[in-house]
Coordinates of C-alpha atoms and ligand atoms in Angstrom, one line a residue:
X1 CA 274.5 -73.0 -59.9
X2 CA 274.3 -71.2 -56.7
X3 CA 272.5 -73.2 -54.1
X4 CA 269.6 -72.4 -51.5
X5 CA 269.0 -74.3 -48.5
X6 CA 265.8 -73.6 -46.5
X7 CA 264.1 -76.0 -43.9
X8 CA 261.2 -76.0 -41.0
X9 CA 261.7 -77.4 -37.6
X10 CA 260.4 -81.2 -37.6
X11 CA 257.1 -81.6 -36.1
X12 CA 256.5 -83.6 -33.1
X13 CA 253.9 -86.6 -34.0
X14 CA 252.4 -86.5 -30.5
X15 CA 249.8 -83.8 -31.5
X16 CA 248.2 -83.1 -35.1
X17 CA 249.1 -80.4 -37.2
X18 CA 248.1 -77.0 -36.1
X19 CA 248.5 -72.8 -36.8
X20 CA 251.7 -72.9 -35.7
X21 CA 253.3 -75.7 -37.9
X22 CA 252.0 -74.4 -41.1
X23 CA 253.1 -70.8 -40.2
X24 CA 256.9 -71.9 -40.5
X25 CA 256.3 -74.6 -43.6
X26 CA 254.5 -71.5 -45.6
X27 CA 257.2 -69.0 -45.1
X28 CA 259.8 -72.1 -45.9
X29 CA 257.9 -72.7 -48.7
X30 CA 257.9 -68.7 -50.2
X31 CA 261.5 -68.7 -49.9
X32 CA 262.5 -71.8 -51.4
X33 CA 259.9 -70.7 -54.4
X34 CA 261.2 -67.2 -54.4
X35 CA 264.5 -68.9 -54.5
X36 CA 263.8 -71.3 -57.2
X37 CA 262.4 -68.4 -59.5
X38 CA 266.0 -66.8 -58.8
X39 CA 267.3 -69.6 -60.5
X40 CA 269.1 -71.1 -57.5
X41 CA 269.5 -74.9 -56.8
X42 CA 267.1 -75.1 -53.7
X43 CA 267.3 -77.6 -51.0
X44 CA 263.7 -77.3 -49.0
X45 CA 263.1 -79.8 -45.9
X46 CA 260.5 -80.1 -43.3
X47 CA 259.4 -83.9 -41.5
X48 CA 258.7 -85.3 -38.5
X49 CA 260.2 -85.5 -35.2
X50 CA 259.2 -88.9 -33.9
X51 CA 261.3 -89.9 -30.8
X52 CA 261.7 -89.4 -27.3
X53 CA 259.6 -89.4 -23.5
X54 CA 256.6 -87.4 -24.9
X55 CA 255.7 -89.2 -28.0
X56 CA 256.1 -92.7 -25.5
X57 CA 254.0 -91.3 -23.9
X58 CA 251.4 -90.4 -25.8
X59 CA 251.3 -93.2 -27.2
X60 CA 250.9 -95.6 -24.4
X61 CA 248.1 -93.1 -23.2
X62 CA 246.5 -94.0 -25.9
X63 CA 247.2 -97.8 -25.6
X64 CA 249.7 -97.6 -29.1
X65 CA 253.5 -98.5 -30.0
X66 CA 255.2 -95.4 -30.5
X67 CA 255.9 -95.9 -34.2
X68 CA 252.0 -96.9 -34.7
X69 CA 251.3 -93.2 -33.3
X70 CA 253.9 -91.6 -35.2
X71 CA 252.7 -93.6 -38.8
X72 CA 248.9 -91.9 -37.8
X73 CA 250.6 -88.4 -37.7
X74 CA 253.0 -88.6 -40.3
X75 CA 250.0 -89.4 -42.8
X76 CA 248.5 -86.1 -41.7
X77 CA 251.3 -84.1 -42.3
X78 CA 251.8 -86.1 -45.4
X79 CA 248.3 -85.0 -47.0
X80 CA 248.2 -81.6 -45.5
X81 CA 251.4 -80.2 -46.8
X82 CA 250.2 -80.3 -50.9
X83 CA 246.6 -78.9 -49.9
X84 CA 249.0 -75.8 -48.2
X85 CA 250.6 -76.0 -52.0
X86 CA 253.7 -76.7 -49.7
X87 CA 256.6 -77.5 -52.3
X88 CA 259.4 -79.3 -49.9
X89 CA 261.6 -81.3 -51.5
X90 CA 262.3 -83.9 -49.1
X91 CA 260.2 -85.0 -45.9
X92 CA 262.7 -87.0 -43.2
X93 CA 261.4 -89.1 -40.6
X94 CA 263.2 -89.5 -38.0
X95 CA 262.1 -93.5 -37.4
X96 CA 263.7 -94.0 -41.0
X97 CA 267.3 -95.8 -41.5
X98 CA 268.9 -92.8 -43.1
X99 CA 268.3 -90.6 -40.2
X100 CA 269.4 -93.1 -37.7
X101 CA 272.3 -93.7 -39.7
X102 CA 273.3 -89.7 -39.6
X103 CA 272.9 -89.5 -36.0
X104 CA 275.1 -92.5 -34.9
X105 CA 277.6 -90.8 -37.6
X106 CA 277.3 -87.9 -35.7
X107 CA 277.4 -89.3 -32.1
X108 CA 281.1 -91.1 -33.2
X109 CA 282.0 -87.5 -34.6
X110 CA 281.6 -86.0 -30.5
X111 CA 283.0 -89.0 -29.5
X112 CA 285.9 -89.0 -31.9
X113 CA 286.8 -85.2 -31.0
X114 CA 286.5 -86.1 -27.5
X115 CA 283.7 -84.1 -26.7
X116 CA 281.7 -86.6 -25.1
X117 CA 282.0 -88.4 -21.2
X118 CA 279.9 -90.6 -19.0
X119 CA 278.7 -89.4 -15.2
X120 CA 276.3 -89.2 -13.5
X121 CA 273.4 -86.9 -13.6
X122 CA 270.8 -85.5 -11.2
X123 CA 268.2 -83.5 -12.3
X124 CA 264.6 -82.2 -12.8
X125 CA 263.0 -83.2 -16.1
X126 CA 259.8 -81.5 -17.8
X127 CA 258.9 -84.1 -20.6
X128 CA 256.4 -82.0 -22.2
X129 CA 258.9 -79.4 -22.8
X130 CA 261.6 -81.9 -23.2
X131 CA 263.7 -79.4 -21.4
X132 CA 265.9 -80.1 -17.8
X133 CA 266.1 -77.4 -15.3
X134 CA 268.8 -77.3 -12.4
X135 CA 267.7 -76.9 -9.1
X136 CA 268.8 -73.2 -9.2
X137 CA 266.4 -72.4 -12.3
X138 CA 263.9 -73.5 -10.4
X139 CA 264.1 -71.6 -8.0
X140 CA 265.0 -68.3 -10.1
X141 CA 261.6 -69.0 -11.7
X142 CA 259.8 -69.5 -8.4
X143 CA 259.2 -73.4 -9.2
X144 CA 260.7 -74.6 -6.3
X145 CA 257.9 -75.2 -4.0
X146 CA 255.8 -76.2 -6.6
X147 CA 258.5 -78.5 -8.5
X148 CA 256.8 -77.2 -12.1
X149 CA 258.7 -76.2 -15.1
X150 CA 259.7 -72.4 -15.5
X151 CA 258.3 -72.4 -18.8
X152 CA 255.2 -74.2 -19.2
X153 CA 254.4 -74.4 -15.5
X154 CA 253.5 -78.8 -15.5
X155 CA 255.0 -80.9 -13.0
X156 CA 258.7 -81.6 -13.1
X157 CA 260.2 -84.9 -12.3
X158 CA 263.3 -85.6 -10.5
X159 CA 266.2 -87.6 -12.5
X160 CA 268.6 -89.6 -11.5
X161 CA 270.5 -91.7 -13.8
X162 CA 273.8 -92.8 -15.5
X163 CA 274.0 -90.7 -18.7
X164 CA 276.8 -89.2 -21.6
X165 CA 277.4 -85.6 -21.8
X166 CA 278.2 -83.2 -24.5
X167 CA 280.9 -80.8 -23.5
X168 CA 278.7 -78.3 -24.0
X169 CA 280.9 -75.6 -21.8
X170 CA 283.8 -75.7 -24.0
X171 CA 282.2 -73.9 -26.8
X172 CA 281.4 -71.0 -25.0
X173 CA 283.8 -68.7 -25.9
X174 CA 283.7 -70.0 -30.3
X175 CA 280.2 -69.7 -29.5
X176 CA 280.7 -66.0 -28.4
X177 CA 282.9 -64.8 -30.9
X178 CA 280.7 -66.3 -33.7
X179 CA 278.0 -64.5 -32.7
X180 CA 279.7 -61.3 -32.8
X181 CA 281.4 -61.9 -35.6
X182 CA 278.3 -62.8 -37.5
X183 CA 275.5 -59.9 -37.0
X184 CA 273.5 -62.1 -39.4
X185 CA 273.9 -65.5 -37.4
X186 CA 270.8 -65.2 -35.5
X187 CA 267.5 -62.8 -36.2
X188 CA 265.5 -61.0 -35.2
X189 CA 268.3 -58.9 -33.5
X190 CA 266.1 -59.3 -30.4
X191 CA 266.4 -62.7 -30.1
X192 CA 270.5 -62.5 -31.2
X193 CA 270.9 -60.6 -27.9
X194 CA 269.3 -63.0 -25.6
X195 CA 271.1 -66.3 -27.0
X196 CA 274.4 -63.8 -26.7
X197 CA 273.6 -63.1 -22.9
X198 CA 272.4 -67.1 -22.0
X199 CA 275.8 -67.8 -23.7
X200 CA 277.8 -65.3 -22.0
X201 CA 276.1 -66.5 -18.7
X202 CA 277.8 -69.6 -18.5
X203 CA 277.0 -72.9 -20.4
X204 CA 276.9 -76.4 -18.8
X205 CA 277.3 -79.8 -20.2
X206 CA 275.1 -81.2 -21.8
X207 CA 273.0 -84.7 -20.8
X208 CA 272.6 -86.2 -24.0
X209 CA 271.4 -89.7 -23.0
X210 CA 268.7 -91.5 -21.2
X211 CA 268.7 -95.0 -19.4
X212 CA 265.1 -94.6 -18.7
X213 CA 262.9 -95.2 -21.8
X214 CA 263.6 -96.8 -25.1
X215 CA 261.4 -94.7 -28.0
X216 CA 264.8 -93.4 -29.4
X217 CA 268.1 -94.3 -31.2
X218 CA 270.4 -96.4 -29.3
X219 CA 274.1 -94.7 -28.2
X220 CA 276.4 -96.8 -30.6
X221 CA 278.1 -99.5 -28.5
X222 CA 275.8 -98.5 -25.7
X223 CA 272.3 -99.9 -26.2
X224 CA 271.5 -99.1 -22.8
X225 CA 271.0 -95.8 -23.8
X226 CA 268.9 -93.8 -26.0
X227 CA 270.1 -90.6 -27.8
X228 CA 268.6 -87.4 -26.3
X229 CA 265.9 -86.5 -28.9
X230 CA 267.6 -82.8 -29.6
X231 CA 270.3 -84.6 -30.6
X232 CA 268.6 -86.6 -32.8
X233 CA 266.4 -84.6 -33.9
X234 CA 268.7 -81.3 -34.6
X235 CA 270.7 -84.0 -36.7
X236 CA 268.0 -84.5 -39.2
X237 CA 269.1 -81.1 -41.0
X238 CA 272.4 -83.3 -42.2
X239 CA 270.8 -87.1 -42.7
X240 CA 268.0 -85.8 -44.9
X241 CA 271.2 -84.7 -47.2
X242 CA 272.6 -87.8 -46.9
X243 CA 275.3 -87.4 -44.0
X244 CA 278.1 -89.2 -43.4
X245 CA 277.8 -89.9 -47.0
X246 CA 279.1 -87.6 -48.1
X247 CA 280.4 -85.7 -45.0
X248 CA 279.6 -82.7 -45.7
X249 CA 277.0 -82.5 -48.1
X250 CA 276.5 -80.3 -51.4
X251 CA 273.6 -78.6 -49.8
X252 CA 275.4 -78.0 -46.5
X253 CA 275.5 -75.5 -44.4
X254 CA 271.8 -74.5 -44.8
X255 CA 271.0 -70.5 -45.5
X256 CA 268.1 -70.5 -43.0
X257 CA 266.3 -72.4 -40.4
X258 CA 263.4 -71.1 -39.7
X259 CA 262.3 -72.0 -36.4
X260 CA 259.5 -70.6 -33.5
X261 CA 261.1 -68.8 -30.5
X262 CA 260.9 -71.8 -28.1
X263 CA 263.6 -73.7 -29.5
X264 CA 265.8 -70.9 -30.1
X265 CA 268.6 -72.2 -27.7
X266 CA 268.5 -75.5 -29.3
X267 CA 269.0 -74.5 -32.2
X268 CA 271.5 -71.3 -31.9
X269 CA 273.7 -72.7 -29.0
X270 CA 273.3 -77.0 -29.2
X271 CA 273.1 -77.1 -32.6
X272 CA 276.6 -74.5 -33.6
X273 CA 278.3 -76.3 -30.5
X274 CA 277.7 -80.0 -32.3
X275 CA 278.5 -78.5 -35.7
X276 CA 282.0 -77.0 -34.1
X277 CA 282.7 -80.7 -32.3
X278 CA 282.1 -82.5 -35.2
X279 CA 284.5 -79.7 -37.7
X280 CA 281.6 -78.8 -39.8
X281 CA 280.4 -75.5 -40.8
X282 CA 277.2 -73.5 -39.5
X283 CA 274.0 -72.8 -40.6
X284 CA 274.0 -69.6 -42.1
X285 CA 271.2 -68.3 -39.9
X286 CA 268.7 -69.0 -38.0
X287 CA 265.6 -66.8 -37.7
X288 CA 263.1 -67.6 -35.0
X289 CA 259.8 -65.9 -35.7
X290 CA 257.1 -65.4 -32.7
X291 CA 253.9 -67.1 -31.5
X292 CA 250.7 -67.1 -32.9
X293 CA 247.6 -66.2 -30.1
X294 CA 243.8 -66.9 -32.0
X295 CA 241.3 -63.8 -31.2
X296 CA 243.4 -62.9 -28.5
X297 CA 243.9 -66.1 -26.7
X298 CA 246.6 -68.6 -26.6
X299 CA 246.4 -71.2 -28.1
X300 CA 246.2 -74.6 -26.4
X301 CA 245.4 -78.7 -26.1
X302 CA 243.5 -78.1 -22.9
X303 CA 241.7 -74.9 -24.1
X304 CA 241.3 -77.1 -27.4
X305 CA 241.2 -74.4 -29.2
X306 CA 244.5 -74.9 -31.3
X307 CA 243.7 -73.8 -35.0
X308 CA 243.3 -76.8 -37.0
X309 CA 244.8 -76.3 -41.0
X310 CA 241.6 -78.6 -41.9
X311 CA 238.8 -76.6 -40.6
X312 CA 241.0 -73.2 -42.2
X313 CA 241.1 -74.6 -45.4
X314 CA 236.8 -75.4 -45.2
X315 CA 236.7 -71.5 -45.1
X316 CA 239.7 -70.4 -46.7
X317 CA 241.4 -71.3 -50.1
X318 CA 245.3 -72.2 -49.2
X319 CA 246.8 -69.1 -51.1
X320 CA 244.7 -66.7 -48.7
X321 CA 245.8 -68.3 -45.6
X322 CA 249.3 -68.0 -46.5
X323 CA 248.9 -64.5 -48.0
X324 CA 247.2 -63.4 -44.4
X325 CA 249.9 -65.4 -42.2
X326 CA 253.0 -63.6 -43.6
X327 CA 251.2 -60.6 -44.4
X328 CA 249.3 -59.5 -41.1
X329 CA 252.7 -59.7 -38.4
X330 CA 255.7 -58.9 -39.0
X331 CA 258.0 -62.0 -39.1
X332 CA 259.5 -62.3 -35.9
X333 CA 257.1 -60.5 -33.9
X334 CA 254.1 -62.3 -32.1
X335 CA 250.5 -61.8 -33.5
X336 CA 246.9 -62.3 -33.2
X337 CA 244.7 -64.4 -36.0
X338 CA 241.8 -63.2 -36.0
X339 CA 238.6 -64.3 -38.6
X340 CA 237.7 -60.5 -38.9
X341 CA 241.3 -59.2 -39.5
X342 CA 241.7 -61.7 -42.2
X343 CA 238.8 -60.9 -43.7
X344 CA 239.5 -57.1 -43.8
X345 CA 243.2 -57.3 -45.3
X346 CA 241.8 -59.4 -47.7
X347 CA 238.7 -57.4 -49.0
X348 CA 241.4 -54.4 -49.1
X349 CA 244.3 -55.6 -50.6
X350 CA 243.3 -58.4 -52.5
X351 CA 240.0 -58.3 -53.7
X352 CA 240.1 -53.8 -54.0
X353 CA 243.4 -53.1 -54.9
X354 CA 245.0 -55.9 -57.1
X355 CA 242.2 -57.8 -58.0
X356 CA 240.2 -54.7 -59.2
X357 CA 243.3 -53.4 -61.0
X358 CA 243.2 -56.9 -62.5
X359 CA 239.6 -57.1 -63.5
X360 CA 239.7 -53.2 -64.6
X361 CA 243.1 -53.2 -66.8
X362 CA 241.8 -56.7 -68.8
X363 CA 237.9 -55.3 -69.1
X364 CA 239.8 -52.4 -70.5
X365 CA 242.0 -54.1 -73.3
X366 CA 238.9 -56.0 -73.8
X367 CA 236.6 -53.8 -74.5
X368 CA 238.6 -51.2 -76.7
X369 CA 241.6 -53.4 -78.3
X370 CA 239.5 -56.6 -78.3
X371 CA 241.2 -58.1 -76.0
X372 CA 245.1 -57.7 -78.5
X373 CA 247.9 -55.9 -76.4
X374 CA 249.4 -53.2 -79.2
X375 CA 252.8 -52.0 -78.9
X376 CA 253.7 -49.0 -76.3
X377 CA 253.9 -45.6 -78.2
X378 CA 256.4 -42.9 -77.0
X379 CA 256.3 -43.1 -73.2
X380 CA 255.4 -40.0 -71.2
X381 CA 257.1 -39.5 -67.4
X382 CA 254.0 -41.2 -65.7
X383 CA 254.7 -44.3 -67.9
X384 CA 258.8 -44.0 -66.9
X385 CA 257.6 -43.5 -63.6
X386 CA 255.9 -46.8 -63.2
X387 CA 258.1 -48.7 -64.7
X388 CA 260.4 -47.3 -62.5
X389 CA 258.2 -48.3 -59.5
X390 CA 258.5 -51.8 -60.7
X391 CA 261.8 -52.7 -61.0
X392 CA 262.5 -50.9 -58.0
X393 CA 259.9 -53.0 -56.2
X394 CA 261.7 -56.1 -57.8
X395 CA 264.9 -55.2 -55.7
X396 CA 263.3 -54.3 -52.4
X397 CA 261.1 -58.0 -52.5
X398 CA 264.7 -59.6 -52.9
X399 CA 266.2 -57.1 -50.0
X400 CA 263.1 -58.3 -48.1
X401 CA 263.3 -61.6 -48.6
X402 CA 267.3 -62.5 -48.0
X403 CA 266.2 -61.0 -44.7
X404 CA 262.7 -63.2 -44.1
X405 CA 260.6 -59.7 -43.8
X406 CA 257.5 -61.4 -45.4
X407 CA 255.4 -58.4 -44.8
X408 CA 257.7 -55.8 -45.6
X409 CA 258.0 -57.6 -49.1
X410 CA 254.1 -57.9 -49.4
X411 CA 253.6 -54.4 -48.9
X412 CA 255.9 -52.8 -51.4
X413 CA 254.5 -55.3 -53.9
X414 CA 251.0 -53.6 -53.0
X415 CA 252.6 -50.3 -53.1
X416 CA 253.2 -50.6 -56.8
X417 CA 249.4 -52.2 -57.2
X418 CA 248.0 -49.2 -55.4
X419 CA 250.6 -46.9 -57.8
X420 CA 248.8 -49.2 -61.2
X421 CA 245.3 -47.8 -59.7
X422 CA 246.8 -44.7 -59.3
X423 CA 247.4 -44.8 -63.2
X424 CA 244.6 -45.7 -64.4
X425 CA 242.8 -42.8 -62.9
X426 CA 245.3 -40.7 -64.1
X427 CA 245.7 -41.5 -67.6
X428 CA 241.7 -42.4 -67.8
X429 CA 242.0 -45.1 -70.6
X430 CA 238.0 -44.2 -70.8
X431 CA 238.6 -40.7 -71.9
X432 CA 241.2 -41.4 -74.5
X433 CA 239.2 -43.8 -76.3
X434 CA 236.0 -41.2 -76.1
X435 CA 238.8 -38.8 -77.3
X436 CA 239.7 -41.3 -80.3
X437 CA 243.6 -41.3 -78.6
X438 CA 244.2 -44.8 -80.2
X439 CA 248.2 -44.3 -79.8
X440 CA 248.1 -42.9 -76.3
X441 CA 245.3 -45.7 -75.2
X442 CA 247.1 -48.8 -76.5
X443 CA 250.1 -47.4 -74.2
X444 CA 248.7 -47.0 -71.3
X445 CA 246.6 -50.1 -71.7
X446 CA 250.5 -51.8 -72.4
X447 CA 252.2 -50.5 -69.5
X448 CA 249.4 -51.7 -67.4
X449 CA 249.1 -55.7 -68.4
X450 CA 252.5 -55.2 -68.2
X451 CA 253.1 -54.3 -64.7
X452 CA 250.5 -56.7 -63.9
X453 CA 252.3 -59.9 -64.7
X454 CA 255.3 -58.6 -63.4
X455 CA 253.7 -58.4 -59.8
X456 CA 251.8 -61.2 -60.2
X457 CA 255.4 -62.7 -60.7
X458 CA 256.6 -62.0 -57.7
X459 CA 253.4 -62.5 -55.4
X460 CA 253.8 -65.9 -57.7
X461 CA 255.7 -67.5 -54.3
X462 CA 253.2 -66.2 -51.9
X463 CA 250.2 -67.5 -54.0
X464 CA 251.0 -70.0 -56.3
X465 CA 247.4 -70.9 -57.6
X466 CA 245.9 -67.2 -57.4
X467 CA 248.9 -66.2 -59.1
X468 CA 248.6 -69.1 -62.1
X469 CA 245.1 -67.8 -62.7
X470 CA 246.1 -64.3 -62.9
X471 CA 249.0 -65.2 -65.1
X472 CA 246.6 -67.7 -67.3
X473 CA 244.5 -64.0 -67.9
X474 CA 247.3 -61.9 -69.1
X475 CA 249.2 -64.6 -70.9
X476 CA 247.0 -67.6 -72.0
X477 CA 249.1 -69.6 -73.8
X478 CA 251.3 -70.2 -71.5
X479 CA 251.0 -74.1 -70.2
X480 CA 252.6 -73.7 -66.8
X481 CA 253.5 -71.2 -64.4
X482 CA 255.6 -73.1 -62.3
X483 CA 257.9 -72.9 -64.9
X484 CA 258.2 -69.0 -64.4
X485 CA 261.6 -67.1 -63.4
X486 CA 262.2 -64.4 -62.8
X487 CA 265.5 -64.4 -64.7
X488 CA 263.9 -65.3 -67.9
X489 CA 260.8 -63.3 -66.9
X490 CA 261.4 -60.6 -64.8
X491 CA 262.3 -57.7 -66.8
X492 CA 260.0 -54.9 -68.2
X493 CA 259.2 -55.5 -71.8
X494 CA 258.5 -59.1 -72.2
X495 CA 254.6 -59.1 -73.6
X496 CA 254.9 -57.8 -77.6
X497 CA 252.4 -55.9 -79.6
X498 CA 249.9 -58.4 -80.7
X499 CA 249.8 -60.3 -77.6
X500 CA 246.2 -61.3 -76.3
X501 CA 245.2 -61.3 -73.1
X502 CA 241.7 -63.8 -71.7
X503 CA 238.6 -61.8 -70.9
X504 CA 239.1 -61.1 -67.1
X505 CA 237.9 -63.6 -64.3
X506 CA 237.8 -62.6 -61.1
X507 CA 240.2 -64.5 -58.4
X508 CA 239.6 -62.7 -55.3
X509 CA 235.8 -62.4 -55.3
X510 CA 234.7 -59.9 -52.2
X511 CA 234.0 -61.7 -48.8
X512 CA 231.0 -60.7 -47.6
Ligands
LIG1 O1 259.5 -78.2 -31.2 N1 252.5 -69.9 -33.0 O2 258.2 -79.6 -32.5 P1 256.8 -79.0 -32.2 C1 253.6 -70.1 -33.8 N2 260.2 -81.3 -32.6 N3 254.4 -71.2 -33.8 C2 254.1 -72.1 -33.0 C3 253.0 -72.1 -32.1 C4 252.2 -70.9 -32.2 N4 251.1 -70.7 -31.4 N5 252.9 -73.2 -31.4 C5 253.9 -74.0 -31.8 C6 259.4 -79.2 -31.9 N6 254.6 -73.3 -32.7 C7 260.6 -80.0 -32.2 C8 261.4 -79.3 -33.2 S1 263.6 -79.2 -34.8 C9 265.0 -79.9 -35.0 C10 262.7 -80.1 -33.6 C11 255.9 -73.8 -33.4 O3 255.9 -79.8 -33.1 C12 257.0 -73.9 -32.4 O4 257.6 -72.6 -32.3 O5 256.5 -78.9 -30.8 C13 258.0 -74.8 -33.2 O6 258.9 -74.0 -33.9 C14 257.1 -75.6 -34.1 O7 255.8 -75.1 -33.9 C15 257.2 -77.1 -33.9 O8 256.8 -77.5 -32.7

C-alpha cells in the first residue's frame, strides 16, 4: 500500500492554542483524510514542542516547573484537537522517553559523521524568537543601537558561552543543488527563492548547545549541556516513527510538512543539512503557508487579541471554521479573518449553493418518486455534460491537493454545485412531472442525488460531520461515513434504481 506522510509543526506549550495552530492541524488533517479515502497508508503527526529558554521561562514567571506548565498545555491541545474533528494519528511530546531517545540517536549520528565540534561562541540571543543574530544582522536590520531582534523587535541578549556546533557551512553547496534539482522541495515558489538566496548567501555553523539553562535534553556524554531546542524539536518528525529503531522508518521521509513562514529556514536549510549528516533522505516538501491578521490587525499576546479555537467554536460549528480557513486565502498567501467575511462565504456557498441544491434535489425525489431513486433513462448531452463535470472535478481536487491549494480545490468542487443548480433550472424537474415526463423526471432526479454524494465525497475531508449528514440523506443506510473511499466510492453510477433517499434536513441553516 502506498504510504502518506503529513505532519504540523509542534506547538510551543508557553502560550495556549490559538488561530494560527489550528490553521496548519486543519489543512494536515484534509490531506491526511483526503489521503486516507485514496486508499493510502497515512502517517498524520502534530504535538508539542516543550523545551528550551522560553518555555523556562514562562514557567518560572508564573512560579511553575517547566514540565508542570507544559502538562497544563498539553491537556489543551489534547481536548481541542477532536472538537476541530482533527484525525492525527499520533501526538509526540517532546518531554516523553521516545523523543529523547530519537534525538540523542541523532546527536551520535552528527557526531559519528563528524559533523559536530566544540568552541566557543559569542553572540546575541532573542529567546522569544529562539533565534541568534550576529552582530552584523543587527546592524543590517538597524538593531544595533537598540540591541532588539530584527524580527520581532524585543530585547536581545548578549551570549557568551562554551557550546557544540553543527557544521552547518558544509552543506551549502548539497543544499543548493537540491533545491534546484527539486522544483517541488520547497513551496510556494516564493518562499523556494528566498531559502535559495539565504543559502547561496553564505551559511555559518550552527550553535547547537547551551551551558546556560537546563529545560532541555542533555548532549550525550556532556550533561553540561542542553540540546538546542530546533534540534530537538525538528527531530520529533523521526522519534514519533520510532527512530533509531528502526533507522529509517517505514513512514520516512515525510511527503509534506506543513509549516507557517517563520520557521521556514529551520525547517528547509537545518532540517535537510541534519538529514544529509546523518545519511538519511529528505522530506519530500515543505510548504510554508502565510500569517493569519484578525479584522485587519495582527494578531498578538500584548494586543490580547489572539483568536482563541474555544470562543470560535461557541459561534461556529468545527466543519465551518475549517471550511472558511482553507477556503477564504489562498494557501500560502497571508489573509485577513474577519467575522463578516466568514459569514458571507458561508451564506453563499454553503447555505445558497450546496445546501439549497441539497434541500431542493431530496424535496424533489420526495415529493414526486416518494422519496425511491428510479433508474436513469437514456441520457441527453446535459446529463453527459454533468457527469462529465464531475469526474473531471474529481481529478482537479487530487491536482489540487498533491499541491496543498486548499482553495483552488474548494472552488472547483463549488463549480460543479453551482453547474447541479444550473441543472435543475434547466431540466425543471417541476415541469416534467406537471407534463406527466415520468422517464425523463426520474433521470434527472438520478443524475442529481447522484452528483450530490459524489461532491459530498470529496468535501467529505474538508467537513467531516456536515458531510456524514449529507451522506446520511442521500444514502441512509449506510452506518458510517468514515468508512468512505473514494476508490470504492468514487465513480459515477454507484446509487441503483430503487434506492431511497431521507426526507431532506437542512445542514447549513442561513446565518442571519
Ligand atoms: O514555532 N497565522 O511553535 P509555535 C498563521 N515550536 N500561523 C501562525 C500565526 C498566525 N497569525 N501565528 C503563529 C514553533 N502561527 C515551534 C515549531 S516545529 C519542529 C517547531 C504558526 O507554537 C507559526 O507560523 O510558536 C508556526 O508554524 C506555528 O504557528 C507554531 O508556532
Amino acid at each position: 500500500m502506498e504510504r502518506y506522510y503529513v505532519t504540523t509543526p509542534i506547538y510551543y506549550v508557553n502560550d495556549e492554542p490559538h488561530l494560527g495552530h489550528i490553521y496548519t492541524t486543519i489543512a494536515a488533517d484534509v490531506l491526511a483524510r483526503y489521503q486516507r479515502m485514496s486508499g493510502r497508508d497515512v502517517f498524520f503527526l502534530t504535538g508539542v514542542d516543550e523545551h528550551g529558554q522560553k518555555v523556562e521561562q514562562a514557567a518560572a514567571a508564573r512560579g511553575i516547573a517547566p514540565i508542570a506548565l507544559a502538562d497544563q498545555v498539553v491537556e489543551r491541545y489534547r481536548t481541542l484537537w477532536p472538537e476541530l474533528a482533527i484525525s492525527n494519528d499520533d501526538f509526540i511530546r517532546t518531554s516523553s522517553e521516545r523523543h529523547k531517545a530519537g534525538v540523542q540517536a541523532m546527536w551520535r549520528k552528527l557526531e559519528n559523521a563528524g559533523t559536530i565540534y566544540k568552541d566557543f561562541y559569542e553572540d546575541w540571543y532573542c529567546v522569544p524568537c529562539e533565534t541568534y543574530w550576529t552582530e552584523t544582522q543587527l546592524k543590517d536590520a538597524d538593531c544595533w543601537d537598540s540591541t532588539t531582534c530584527p524580527d520581532c523587535k524585543r530585547a536581545v541578549e548578549k551570549i557568551q558561552e562554551e557550546s557544540y556546533f553543527f557544521r552547518l557551512s558544509a552543506f551549502q553547496d548539497r543544499l543548493v543543488e537540491h533545491i534546484r534539482a527539486n522544483p517541488d522541495f520547497i513551496a510556494p515558489a516564493s518562499r523556494r527563492n528566498e531559502v535559495l538566496s539565504f543559502v547561496e548567501s553564505g551559511l555559518r555553523d550552527l550553535s547547537i548547545s547551551r551551558t546556560t539553562f537546563s529545560w532541555g535534553i542533555p548532549v550525550p556524554g556532556d550533561d553540561k549541556h542542553v540540546i538546542y531546542v530546533w534540534i530537538d524539536a525538528l527531530t520529533n518528525y523521526l522519534s514519533a516513527l520510532g527512530f533509531p529503531d528502526p533507522e529509517t522508518p517505514v513512514h520516512w521521509p515525510a511527503d509534506v510538512h506543513l509549516i507557517g513562514k517563520d520557521i521556514l529556514r529551520f525547517h528547509a536549510v537545518y532540517w535537510p543539512a541534519m538529514l544529509m549528516a546523518a545519511d538519511l533522505p529528505l522530506p519530500k516538501r515543505i510548504f510554508a503557508h502565510g500569517w493569519w491578521t484578525v479584522e485587519g490587525e495582527k494578531m498578538s499576546k500584548s494586543k490580547g487579541n489572539a483568536l482563541r479555537p474555544a470562543e470560535l467554536l461557541e459561534q461556529y460549528d468545527a466543519d465551518v471554521l475549517r471550511y472558511f480557513l482553507l477556503r477564504e486565502v489562498p494557501f500560502g498567501q497571508d489573509g485577513d479573518f474577519s467575522f463578516s467575511a466568514l459569514k458571507q462565504r458561508y451564506n453563499s456557498e454553503l447555505a445558497n449553493d450546496v445546501g439549497n441544491l441539497l434541500n431542493r434535489s431530496l424535496a424533489m425525489l420526495n415529493k414526486y418518486q416518494q422519496g425511491e431513486l428510479l433508474a436513469a433513462g437514456e441520457e441527453q448531452a446535459v446529463d453527459r455534460a454533468l457527469i462529465a463535470d464531475v469526474e473531471a472535478m474529481q481529478r482537479d481536487v487530487a491536482a489540487a491537493l498533491e499541491k496543498q491549494a486548499f482553495h483552488l480545490a474548494l472552488e472547483r468542487i463549488n463549480e460543479v454545485v453551482r453547474h447541479g443548480n444550473r441543472y435543475v433550472e434547466e431540466n425543471a424537474p417541476w415541469s416534467l412531472a406537471k407534463a406527466g415526463d415520468s422517464a425523463r423526471l426520474a433521470t434527472v432526479l438520478y443524475h442529481l442525488v447522484e452528483m450530490l454524494r459524489l461532491v459530498a465525497l470529496q468535501l467529505l475531508p474538508f467537513m467531516p460531520e456536515k458531510m456524514s449528514r449529507m451522506l446520511a440523506q442521500i444514502q441512509p443506510e449506510m452506518e458510517d461515513a468514515g468508512r468512505l473511499s473514494f476508490v470504492e466510492h468514487g465513480g459515477w453510477g454507484v446509487l441503483q434504481g430503487g434506492h431511497r433517499c431521507a426526507k431532506p434536513q437542512p445542514i447549513f441553516p442561513r446565518m442571519e
